[in-house]
GROMACS .gro file of C-alpha atoms in nm:
model
  103
    1MET     CA    1   1.661   3.517  -2.701
    2ARG     CA    2   1.637   3.142  -2.794
    3ARG     CA    3   1.850   3.047  -2.567
    4ARG     CA    4   1.696   3.244  -2.290
    5LEU     CA    5   1.361   3.076  -2.392
    6ALA     CA    6   1.510   2.710  -2.406
    7LEU     CA    7   1.655   2.766  -2.035
    8ILE     CA    8   1.317   2.890  -1.932
    9GLY     CA    9   1.168   2.544  -2.058
   10VAL     CA   10   1.414   2.354  -1.903
   11LEU     CA   11   1.360   2.504  -1.561
   12VAL     CA   12   0.967   2.465  -1.603
   13VAL     CA   13   1.032   2.097  -1.719
   14ALA     CA   14   1.221   2.046  -1.394
   15VAL     CA   15   1.001   2.213  -1.157
   16LEU     CA   16   0.665   2.049  -1.304
   17THR     CA   17   0.911   1.649  -1.278
   18GLY     CA   18   1.048   1.742  -0.940
   19GLY     CA   19   0.606   1.873  -0.822
   20ILE     CA   20   0.547   1.529  -0.986
   21ALA     CA   21   0.790   1.336  -0.783
   22ILE     CA   22   0.676   1.510  -0.444
   23ALA     CA   23   0.305   1.432  -0.486
   24ALA     CA   24   0.409   1.040  -0.603
   25THR     CA   25   0.582   1.077  -0.252
   26THR     CA   26   0.396   1.240   0.006
   27GLY     CA   27   0.038   1.065  -0.097
   28ASP     CA   28  -0.060   0.698  -0.010
   29ASP     CA   29   0.166   0.436  -0.167
   30ASP     CA   30  -0.036   0.134  -0.052
   31GLU     CA   31  -0.076  -0.066  -0.386
   32PRO     CA   32  -0.372  -0.292  -0.350
   33LEU     CA   33  -0.313  -0.698  -0.456
   34THR     CA   34  -0.512  -0.774  -0.784
   35GLY     CA   35  -0.642  -1.064  -0.928
   36GLN     CA   36  -0.478  -1.389  -0.840
   37THR     CA   37  -0.214  -1.267  -0.594
   38ARG     CA   38  -0.511  -1.129  -0.397
   39THR     CA   39  -0.717  -1.403  -0.391
   40ASP     CA   40  -0.374  -1.632  -0.248
   41ALA     CA   41  -0.316  -1.352   0.014
   42VAL     CA   42  -0.669  -1.335   0.073
   43ASP     CA   43  -0.684  -1.696   0.101
   44ALA     CA   44  -0.402  -1.744   0.336
   45ALA     CA   45  -0.497  -1.493   0.548
   46LEU     CA   46  -0.839  -1.540   0.664
   47GLU     CA   47  -0.776  -1.935   0.734
   48HIS     CA   48  -0.474  -1.782   0.905
   49THR     CA   49  -0.734  -1.538   1.135
   50GLY     CA   50  -0.984  -1.814   1.087
   51GLY     CA   51  -1.266  -1.610   0.901
   52GLY     CA   52  -1.293  -1.194   0.886
   53GLN     CA   53  -1.385  -0.938   0.660
   54VAL     CA   54  -1.138  -0.844   0.433
   55LEU     CA   55  -1.054  -0.460   0.466
   56GLU     CA   56  -0.806  -0.387   0.234
   57THR     CA   57  -0.450  -0.606   0.070
   58GLU     CA   58  -0.171  -0.412  -0.007
   59ALA     CA   59   0.118  -0.488  -0.161
   60GLY     CA   60   0.505  -0.446   0.036
   61ASP     CA   61   0.393  -0.315   0.370
   62ASP     CA   62   0.559  -0.296   0.649
   63GLY     CA   63   0.869  -0.493   0.543
   64ALA     CA   64   0.635  -0.809   0.407
   65ALA     CA   65   0.518  -0.863   0.020
   66TYR     CA   66   0.143  -0.837   0.121
   67GLY     CA   67  -0.089  -0.755   0.373
   68VAL     CA   68  -0.388  -0.812   0.416
   69GLU     CA   69  -0.655  -0.619   0.683
   70ILE     CA   70  -0.881  -0.798   0.847
   71ARG     CA   71  -1.205  -0.746   1.069
   72LEU     CA   72  -1.238  -1.035   1.261
   73ASP     CA   73  -1.559  -1.162   1.440
   74ASP     CA   74  -1.529  -1.010   1.747
   75GLY     CA   75  -1.466  -0.628   1.594
   76ARG     CA   76  -1.079  -0.651   1.589
   77THR     CA   77  -0.883  -0.521   1.315
   78VAL     CA   78  -0.573  -0.690   1.246
   79GLU     CA   79  -0.307  -0.677   0.933
   80VAL     CA   80  -0.173  -1.033   0.848
   81ASN     CA   81   0.179  -1.014   0.688
   82LEU     CA   82   0.283  -1.270   0.399
   83ASP     CA   83   0.552  -1.374   0.282
   84GLU     CA   84   0.605  -1.399  -0.170
   85ASP     CA   85   0.514  -1.683  -0.113
   86PHE     CA   86   0.200  -1.637   0.059
   87ASN     CA   87   0.324  -1.767   0.453
   88VAL     CA   88   0.206  -1.569   0.717
   89ILE     CA   89   0.476  -1.407   0.885
   90GLY     CA   90   0.338  -1.180   1.147
   91GLN     CA   91   0.019  -1.024   1.272
   92GLU     CA   92  -0.078  -0.702   1.444
   93THR     CA   93  -0.363  -0.498   1.531
   94ASP     CA   94  -0.458  -0.253   1.324
   95ASP     CA   95  -0.652   0.069   1.494
   96ASP     CA   96  -0.624   0.299   1.159
   97THR     CA   97  -0.881   0.316   0.916
   98PRO     CA   98  -0.878   0.146   0.568
   99GLY     CA   99  -0.682   0.360   0.333
  100GLU     CA  100  -0.541   0.618   0.615
  101GLU     CA  101  -0.204   0.720   0.621
  102GLU     CA  102  -0.006   0.655   0.945
  103ASP     CA  103   0.168   0.905   1.100
   0.00000   0.00000   0.00000
């Protein structure tokens, strides 16, 4: 009986742990930047675009160390990609809503 209960306990833990792992991989995993890292990334991105409104920041996006999504004065939205030293390594037009998952 104890062996059976132990086996059931192990199975329950395995199912719960697997459920947590699945939930973690299917959600929006963009980690927002904070503190000095956010400040440095935003400063570099705004300098690159010549201004605009910061909509979103994130770590480790599309091969870049940091990404900063900016709405430009003309209404277009771009994502500025930065390396770990806050150098611009790319920019792309971004047509999805901030926080929206891409397909």
